[in-house]
mmCIF file of C-alpha atoms in Angstrom:
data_model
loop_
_atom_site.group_PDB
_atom_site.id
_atom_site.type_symbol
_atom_site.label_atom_id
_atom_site.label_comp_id
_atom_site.label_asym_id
_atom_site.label_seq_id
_atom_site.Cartn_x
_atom_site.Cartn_y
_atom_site.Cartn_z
ATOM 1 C CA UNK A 24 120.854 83.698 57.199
ATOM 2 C CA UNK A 25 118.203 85.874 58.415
ATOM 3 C CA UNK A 26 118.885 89.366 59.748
ATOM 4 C CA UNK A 27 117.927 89.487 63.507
ATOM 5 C CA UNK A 28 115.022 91.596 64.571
ATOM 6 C CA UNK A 29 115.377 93.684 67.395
ATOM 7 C CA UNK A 30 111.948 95.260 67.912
ATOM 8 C CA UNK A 31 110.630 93.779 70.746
ATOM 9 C CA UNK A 32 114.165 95.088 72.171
ATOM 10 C CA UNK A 33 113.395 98.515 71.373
ATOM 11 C CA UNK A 34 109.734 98.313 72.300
ATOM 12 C CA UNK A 35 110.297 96.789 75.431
ATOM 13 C CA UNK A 36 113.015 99.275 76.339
ATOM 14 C CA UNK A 37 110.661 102.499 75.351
ATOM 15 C CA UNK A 38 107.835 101.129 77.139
ATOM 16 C CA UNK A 39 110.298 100.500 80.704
ATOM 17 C CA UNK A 40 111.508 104.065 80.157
ATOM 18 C CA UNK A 41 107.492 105.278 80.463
ATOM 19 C CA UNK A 42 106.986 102.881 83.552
ATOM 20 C CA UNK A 43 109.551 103.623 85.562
ATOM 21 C CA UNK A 44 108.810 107.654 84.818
ATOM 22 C CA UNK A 45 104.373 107.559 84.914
ATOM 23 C CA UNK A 46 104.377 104.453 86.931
ATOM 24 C CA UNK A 47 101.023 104.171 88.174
ATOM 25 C CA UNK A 48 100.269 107.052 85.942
ATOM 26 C CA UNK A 49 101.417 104.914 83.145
ATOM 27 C CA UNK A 50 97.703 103.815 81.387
ATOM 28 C CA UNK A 51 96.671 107.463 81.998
ATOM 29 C CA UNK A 52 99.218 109.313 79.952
ATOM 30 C CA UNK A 53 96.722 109.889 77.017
ATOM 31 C CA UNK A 54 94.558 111.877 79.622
ATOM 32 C CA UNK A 55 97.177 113.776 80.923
ATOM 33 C CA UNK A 56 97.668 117.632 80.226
ATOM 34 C CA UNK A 57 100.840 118.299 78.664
ATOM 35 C CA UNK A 58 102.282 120.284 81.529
ATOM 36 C CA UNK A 59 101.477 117.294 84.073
ATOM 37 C CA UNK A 60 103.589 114.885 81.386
ATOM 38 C CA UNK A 61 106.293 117.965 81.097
ATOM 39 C CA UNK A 62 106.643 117.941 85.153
ATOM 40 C CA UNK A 63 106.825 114.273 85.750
ATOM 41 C CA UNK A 64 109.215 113.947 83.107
ATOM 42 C CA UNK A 65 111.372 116.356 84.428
ATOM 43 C CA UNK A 66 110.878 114.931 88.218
ATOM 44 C CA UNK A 67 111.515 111.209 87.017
ATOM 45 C CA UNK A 68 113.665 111.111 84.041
ATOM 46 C CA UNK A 69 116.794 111.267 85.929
ATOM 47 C CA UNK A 70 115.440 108.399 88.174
ATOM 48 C CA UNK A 71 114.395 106.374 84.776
ATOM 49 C CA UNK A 72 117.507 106.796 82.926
ATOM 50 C CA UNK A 73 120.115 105.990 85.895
ATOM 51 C CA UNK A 74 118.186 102.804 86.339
ATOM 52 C CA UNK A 75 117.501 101.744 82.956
ATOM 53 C CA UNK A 76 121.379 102.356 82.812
ATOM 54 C CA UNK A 77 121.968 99.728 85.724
ATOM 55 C CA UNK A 78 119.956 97.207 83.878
ATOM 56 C CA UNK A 79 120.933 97.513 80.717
ATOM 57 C CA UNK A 80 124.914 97.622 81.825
ATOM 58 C CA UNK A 81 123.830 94.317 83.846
ATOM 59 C CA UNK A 82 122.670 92.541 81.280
ATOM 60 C CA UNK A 83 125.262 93.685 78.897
ATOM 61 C CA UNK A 84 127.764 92.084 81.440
ATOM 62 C CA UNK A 85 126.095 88.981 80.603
ATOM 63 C CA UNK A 86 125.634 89.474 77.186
ATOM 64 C CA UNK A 87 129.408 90.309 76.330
ATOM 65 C CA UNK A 88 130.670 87.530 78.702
ATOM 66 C CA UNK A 89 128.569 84.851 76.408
ATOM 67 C CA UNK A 90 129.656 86.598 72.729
ATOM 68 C CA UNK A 91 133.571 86.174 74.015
ATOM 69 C CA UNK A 92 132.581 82.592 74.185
ATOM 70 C CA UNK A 93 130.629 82.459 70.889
ATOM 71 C CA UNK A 94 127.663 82.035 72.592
ATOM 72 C CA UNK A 95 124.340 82.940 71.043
ATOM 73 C CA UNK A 96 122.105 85.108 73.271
ATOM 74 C CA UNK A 97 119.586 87.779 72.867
ATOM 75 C CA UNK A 98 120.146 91.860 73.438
ATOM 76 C CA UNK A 99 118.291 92.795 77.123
ATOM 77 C CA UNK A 100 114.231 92.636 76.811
ATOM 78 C CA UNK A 101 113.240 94.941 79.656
ATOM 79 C CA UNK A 102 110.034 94.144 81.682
ATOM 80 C CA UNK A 103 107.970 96.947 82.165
ATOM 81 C CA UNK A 104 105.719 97.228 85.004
ATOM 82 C CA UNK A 105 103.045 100.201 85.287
ATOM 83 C CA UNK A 106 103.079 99.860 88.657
ATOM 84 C CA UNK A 107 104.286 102.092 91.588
ATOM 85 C CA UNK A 108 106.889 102.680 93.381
ATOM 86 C CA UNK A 109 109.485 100.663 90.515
ATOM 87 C CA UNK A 110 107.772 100.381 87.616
ATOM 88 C CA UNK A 111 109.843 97.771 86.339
ATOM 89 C CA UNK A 112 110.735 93.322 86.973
ATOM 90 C CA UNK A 113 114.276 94.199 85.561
ATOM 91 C CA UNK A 114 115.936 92.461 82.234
ATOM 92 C CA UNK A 115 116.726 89.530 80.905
ATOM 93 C CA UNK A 116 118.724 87.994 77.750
ATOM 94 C CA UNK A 117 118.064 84.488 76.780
ATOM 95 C CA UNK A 118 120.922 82.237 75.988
ATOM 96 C CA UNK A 119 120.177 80.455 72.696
ATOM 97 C CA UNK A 120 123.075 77.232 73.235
ATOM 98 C CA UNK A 121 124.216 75.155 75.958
ATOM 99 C CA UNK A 122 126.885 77.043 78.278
ATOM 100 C CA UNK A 123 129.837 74.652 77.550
ATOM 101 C CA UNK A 124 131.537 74.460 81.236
ATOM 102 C CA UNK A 125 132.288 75.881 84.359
ATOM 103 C CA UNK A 126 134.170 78.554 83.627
ATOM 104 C CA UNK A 127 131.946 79.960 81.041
ATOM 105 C CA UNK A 128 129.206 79.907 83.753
ATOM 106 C CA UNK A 129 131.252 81.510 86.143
ATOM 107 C CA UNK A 130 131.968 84.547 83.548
ATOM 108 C CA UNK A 131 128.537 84.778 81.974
ATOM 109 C CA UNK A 132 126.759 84.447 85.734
ATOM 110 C CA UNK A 133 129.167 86.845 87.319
ATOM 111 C CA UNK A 134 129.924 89.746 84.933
ATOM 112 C CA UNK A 135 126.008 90.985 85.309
ATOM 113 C CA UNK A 136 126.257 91.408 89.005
ATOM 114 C CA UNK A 137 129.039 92.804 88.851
ATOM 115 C CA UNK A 138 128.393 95.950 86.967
ATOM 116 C CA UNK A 139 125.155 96.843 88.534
ATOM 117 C CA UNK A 140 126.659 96.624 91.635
ATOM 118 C CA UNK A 141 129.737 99.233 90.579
ATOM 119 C CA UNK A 142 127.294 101.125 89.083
ATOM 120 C CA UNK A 143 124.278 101.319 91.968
ATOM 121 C CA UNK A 144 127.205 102.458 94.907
ATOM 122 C CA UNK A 145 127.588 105.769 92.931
ATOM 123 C CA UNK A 146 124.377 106.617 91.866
ATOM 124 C CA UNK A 147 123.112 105.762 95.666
ATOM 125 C CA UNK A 148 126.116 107.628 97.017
ATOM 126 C CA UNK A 149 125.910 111.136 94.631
ATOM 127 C CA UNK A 150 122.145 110.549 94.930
ATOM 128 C CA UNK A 151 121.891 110.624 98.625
ATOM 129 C CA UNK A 152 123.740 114.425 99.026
ATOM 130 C CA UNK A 153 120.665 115.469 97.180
ATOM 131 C CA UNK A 154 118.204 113.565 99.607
ATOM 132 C CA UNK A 155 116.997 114.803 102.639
ATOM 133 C CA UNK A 156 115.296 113.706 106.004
ATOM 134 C CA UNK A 157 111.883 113.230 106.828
ATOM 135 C CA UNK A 158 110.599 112.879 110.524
ATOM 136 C CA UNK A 159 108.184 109.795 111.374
ATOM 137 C CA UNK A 160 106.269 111.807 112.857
ATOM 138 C CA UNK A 161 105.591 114.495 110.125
ATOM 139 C CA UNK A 162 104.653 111.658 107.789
ATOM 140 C CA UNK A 163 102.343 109.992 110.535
ATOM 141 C CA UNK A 164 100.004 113.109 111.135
ATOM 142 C CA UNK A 165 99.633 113.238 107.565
ATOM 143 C CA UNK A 166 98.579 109.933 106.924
ATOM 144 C CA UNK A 167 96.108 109.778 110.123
ATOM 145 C CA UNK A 168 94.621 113.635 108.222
ATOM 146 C CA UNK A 169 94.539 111.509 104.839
ATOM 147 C CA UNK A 170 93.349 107.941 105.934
ATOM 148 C CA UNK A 171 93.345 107.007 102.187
ATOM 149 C CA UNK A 172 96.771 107.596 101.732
ATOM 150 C CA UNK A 173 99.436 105.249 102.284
ATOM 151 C CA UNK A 174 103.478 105.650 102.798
ATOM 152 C CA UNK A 175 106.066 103.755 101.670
ATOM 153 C CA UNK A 176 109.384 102.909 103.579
ATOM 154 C CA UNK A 177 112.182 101.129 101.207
ATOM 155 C CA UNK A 178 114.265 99.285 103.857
ATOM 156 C CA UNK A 179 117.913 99.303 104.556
ATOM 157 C CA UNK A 180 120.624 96.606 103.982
ATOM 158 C CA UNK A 181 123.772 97.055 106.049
ATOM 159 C CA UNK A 182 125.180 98.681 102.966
ATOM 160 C CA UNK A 183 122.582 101.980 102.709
ATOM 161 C CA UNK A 184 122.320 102.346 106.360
ATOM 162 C CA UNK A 185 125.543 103.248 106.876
ATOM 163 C CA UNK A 186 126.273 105.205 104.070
ATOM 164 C CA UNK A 187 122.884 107.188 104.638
ATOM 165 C CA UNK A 188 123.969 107.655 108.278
ATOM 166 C CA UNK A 189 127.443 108.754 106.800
ATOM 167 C CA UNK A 190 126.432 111.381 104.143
ATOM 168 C CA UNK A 191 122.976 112.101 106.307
ATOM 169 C CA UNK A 192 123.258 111.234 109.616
ATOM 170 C CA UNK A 193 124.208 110.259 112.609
ATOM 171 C CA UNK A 194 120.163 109.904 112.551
ATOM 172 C CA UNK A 195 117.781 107.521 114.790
ATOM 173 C CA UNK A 196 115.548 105.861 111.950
ATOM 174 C CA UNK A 197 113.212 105.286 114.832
ATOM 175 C CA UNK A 198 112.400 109.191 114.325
ATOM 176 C CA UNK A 199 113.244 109.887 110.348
ATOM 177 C CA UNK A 200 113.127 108.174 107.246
ATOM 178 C CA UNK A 201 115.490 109.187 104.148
ATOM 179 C CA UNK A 202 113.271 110.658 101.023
ATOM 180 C CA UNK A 203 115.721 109.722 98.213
ATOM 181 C CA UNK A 204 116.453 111.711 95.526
ATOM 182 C CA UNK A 205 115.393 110.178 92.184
ATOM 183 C CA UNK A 206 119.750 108.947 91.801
ATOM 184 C CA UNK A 207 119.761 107.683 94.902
ATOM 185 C CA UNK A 208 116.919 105.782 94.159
ATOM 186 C CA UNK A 209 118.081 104.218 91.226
ATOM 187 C CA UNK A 210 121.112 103.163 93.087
ATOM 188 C CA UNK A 211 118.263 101.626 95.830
ATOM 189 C CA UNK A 212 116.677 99.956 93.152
ATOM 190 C CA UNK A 213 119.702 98.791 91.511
ATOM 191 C CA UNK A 214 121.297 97.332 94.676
ATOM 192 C CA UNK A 215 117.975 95.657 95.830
ATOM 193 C CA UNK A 216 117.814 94.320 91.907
ATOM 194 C CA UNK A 217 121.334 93.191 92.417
ATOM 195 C CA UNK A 218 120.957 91.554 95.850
ATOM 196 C CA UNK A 219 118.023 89.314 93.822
ATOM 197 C CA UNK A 220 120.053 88.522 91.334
ATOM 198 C CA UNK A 221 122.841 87.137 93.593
ATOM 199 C CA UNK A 222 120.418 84.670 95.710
ATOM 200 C CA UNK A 223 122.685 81.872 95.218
ATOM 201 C CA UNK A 224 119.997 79.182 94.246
ATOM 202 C CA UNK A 225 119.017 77.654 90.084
ATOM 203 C CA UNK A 226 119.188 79.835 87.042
ATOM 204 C CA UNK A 227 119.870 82.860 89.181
ATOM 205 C CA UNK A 228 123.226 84.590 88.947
ATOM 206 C CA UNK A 229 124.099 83.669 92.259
ATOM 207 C CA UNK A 230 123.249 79.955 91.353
ATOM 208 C CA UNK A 231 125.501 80.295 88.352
ATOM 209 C CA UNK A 232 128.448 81.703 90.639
ATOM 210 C CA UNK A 233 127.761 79.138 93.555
ATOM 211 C CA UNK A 234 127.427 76.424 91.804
ATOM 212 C CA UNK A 235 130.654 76.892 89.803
ATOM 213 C CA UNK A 236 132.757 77.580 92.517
ATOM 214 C CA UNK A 237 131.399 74.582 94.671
ATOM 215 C CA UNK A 238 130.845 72.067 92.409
ATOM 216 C CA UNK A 239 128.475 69.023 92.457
ATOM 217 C CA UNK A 240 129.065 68.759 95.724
ATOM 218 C CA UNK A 241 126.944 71.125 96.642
ATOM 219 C CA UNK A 242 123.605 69.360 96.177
ATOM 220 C CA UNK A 243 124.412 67.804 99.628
ATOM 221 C CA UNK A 244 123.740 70.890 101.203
ATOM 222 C CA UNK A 245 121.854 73.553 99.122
ATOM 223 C CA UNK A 246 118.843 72.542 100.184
ATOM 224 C CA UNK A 247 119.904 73.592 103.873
ATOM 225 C CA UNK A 248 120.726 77.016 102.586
ATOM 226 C CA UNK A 249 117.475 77.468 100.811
ATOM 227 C CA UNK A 250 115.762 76.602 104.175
ATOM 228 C CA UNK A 251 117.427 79.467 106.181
ATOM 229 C CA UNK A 252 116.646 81.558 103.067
ATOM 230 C CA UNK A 253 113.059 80.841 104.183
ATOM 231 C CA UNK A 254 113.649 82.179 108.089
ATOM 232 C CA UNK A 255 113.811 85.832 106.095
ATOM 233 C CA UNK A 256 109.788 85.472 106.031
ATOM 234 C CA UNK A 257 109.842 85.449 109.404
ATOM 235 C CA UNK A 258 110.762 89.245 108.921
ATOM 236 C CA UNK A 259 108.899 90.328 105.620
ATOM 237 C CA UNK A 260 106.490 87.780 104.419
ATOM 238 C CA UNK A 261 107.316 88.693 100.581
ATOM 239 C CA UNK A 262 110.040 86.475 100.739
ATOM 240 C CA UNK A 263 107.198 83.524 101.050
ATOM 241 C CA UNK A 264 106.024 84.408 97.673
ATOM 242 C CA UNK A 265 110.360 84.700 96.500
ATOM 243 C CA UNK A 266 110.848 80.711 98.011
ATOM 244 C CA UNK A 267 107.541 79.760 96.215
ATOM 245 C CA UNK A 268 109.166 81.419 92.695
ATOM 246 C CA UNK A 269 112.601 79.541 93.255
ATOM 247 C CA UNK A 270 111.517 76.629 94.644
ATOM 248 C CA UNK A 271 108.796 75.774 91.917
ATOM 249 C CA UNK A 272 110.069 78.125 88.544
ATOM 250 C CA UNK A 273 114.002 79.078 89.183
ATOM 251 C CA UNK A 274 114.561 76.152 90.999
ATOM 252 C CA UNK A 275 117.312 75.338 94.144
ATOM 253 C CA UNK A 276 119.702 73.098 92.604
ATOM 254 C CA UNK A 277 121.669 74.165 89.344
ATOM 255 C CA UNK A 278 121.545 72.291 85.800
ATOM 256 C CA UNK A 279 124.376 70.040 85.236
ATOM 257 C CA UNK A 280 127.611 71.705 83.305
ATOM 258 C CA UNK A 281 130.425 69.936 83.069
ATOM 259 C CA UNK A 282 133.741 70.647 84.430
ATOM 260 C CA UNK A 283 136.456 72.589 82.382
ATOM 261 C CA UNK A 284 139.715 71.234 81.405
ATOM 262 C CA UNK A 285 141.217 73.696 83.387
ATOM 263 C CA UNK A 286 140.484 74.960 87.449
ATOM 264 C CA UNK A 287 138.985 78.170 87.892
ATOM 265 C CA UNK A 288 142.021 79.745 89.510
ATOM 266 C CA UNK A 289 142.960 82.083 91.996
ATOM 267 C CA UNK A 290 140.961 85.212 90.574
ATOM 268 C CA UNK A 291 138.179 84.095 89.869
ATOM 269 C CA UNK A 292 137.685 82.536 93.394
ATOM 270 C CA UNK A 293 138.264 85.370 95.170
ATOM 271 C CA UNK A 294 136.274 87.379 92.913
ATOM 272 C CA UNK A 295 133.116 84.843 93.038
ATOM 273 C CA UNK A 296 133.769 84.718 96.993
ATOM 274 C CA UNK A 297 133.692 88.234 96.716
ATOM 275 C CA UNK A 298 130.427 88.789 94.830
ATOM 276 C CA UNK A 299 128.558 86.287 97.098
ATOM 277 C CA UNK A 300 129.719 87.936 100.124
ATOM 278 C CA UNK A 301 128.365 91.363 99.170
ATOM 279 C CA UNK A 302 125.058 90.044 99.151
ATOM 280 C CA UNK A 303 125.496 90.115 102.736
ATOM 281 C CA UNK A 304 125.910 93.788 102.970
ATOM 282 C CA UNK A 305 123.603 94.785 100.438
ATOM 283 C CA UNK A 306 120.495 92.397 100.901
ATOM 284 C CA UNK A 307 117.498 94.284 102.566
ATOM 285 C CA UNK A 308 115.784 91.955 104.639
ATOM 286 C CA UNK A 309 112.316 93.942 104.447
ATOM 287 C CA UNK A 310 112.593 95.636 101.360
ATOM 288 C CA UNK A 311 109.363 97.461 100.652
ATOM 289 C CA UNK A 312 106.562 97.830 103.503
ATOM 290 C CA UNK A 313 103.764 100.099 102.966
ATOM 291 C CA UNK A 314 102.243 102.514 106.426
ATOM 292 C CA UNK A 315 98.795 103.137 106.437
ATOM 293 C CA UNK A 316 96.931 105.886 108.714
ATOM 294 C CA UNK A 317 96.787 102.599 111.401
ATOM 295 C CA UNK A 318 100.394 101.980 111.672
ATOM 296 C CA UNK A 319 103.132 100.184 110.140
ATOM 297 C CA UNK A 320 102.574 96.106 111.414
ATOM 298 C CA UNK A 321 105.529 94.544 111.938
ATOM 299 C CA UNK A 322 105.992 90.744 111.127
ATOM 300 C CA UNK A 323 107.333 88.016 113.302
ATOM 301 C CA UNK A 324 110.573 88.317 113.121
ATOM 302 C CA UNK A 325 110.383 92.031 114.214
ATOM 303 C CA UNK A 326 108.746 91.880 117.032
ATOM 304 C CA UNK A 327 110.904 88.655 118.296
ATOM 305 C CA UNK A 328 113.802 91.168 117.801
ATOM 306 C CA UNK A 329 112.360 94.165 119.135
ATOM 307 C CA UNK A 330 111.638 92.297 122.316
ATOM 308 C CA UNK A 331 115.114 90.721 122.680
ATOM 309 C CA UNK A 332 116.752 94.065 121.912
ATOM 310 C CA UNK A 333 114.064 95.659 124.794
ATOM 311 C CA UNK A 334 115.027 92.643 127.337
ATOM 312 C CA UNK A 335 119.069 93.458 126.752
ATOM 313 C CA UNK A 336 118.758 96.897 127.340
ATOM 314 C CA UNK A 337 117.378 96.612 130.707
#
């Protein structure tokens, strides 16, 4: 039997750490003076190493729920992307046998989750004591001074904006923005990488978890959830280009796996139930948007809601 190789692991894995810390600045590191590479090392590392972390503690969740079951599967291949303001698509393993039943699906899809989610709350909550403020307003005259610069906002779930208004606030995010620190952003990224994960449609782990719990029956009405998933482009229009993914690529409906011999049980209902319903709290509905020196433009959605909420306050 061969030995396995494990250098695209490794390569894949050095590469995400120098994404997620150069980013953008990624392709220009050979023209870089050493005490540019020195500062955004020491600026970013703690950023790249928190989240790489959360990824690779996500996938091992996977990983070690498929090896109890004798499973084949790969170590994590991390996706680097030398792009701004991530710099990375995640991880993935890649299950080399048929998942036998249920209840293996239900362990291997749910264990991933699972730790990045106990592991984003901390860094997000230690990370946001060392974040500050920033007023709208500061950030808009410097934009309309620099019309070639643009600002990013990274959007709340109901999760981050109360525990920002908790550690920062009481705040009106009408008038400030929170600058996370480089934890708190890994925590951000983490939860938002999280909330993906759990969509509860195909191959994703939330398709895994949903699927087991509900059982064939669910194909009757799926399809109906994947259609309200939709509404959410009413709000950010990214999630367009998400539907188009699952719908074509990830698919809606879930593979066949048989039933096990045996129910789920009590546990791991309530814990599946459980994981599911945090997606609630910790989905951001407009993730990323990007203000330029004209103004943020709001989608549909938003200004349908910023109307009602104008017409019920008078």
């Amino acid at each position: 039997m061969s030995r396995p190789s494990y250098g695209w692991n490794i390569l894949l894995f050095i590469l995400t750490f120098f994404t997620l810390t150069f980013q953008g600045e990624t392709l220009q590191i050979p023209f870089l003076s050493s005490a540019t590479i020195s500062e955004i090392l020491r600026a970013r590392s703690p950023y790249s190493f928190s989240l790489l972390g959360i990824l690779f503690c996500h996938e091992m969740g996977h990983y070690l729920a498929a090896r109890y079951y004798g499973i084949r599967t790969t170590l994590p291949y991390f996706l680097p992307v030398p792009l701004a303001p991530v710099g990375t698509m995640g991880a993935v393993i890649k299950i080399k046998e048929a998942i036998r039943d249920k209840i293996q699906l239900f362990d291997i899809g749910v264990w991933g989750p699972a730790m990045s989610l106990v592991l984003s709350i901390p860094c997000l909550w230690i990370g946001l004591k060392n974040s500050q403020l920033v007023p709208l307003a500061e950030r808009s005259v410097l934009l309309h001074s620099n019309p070639e610069l643009v600002d990013i906002h990274f959007g709340d779930s109901i999760f981050t904006y109360f525990l920002s208004q908790q550690i920062l606030g009481p705040f009106d995010p009408k008038l400030f923005t929170v600058e996370y620190g480089p934890l708190a952003f890994a925590g951000w990224v983490g939860l938002l990488i999280t909330a993906l994960n759990l969509l509860p449609f195909g191959q994703l782990d939330g398709g895994h978890v949903l699927y087991s719990l509900a059982g064939e029956k669910y194909r009757r009405w799926i399809y109906y959830l994947f259609s309200a998933f939709l509404l959410l482009s009413l709000w950010n229009y990214s999630w367009i280009l998400w539907g188009l993914l699952i719908y074509y690529l990830i698919k809606v409906e879930h593979p066949y796996v048989p039933d096990a011999s045996f129910p789920l049980g009590k546990f791991r209902k309530i814990f599946g139930w459980s994981m599911l319903l945090s997606l609630v709290f910790i989905f951001p509905i407009s993730p990323i948007t990007v203000v330029s020196s004209s103004g943020l433009r709001t989608s549909l959605g938003e200004d349908l809601w910023n109307f009602l909420v104008d017409v019920i306050s008078k």
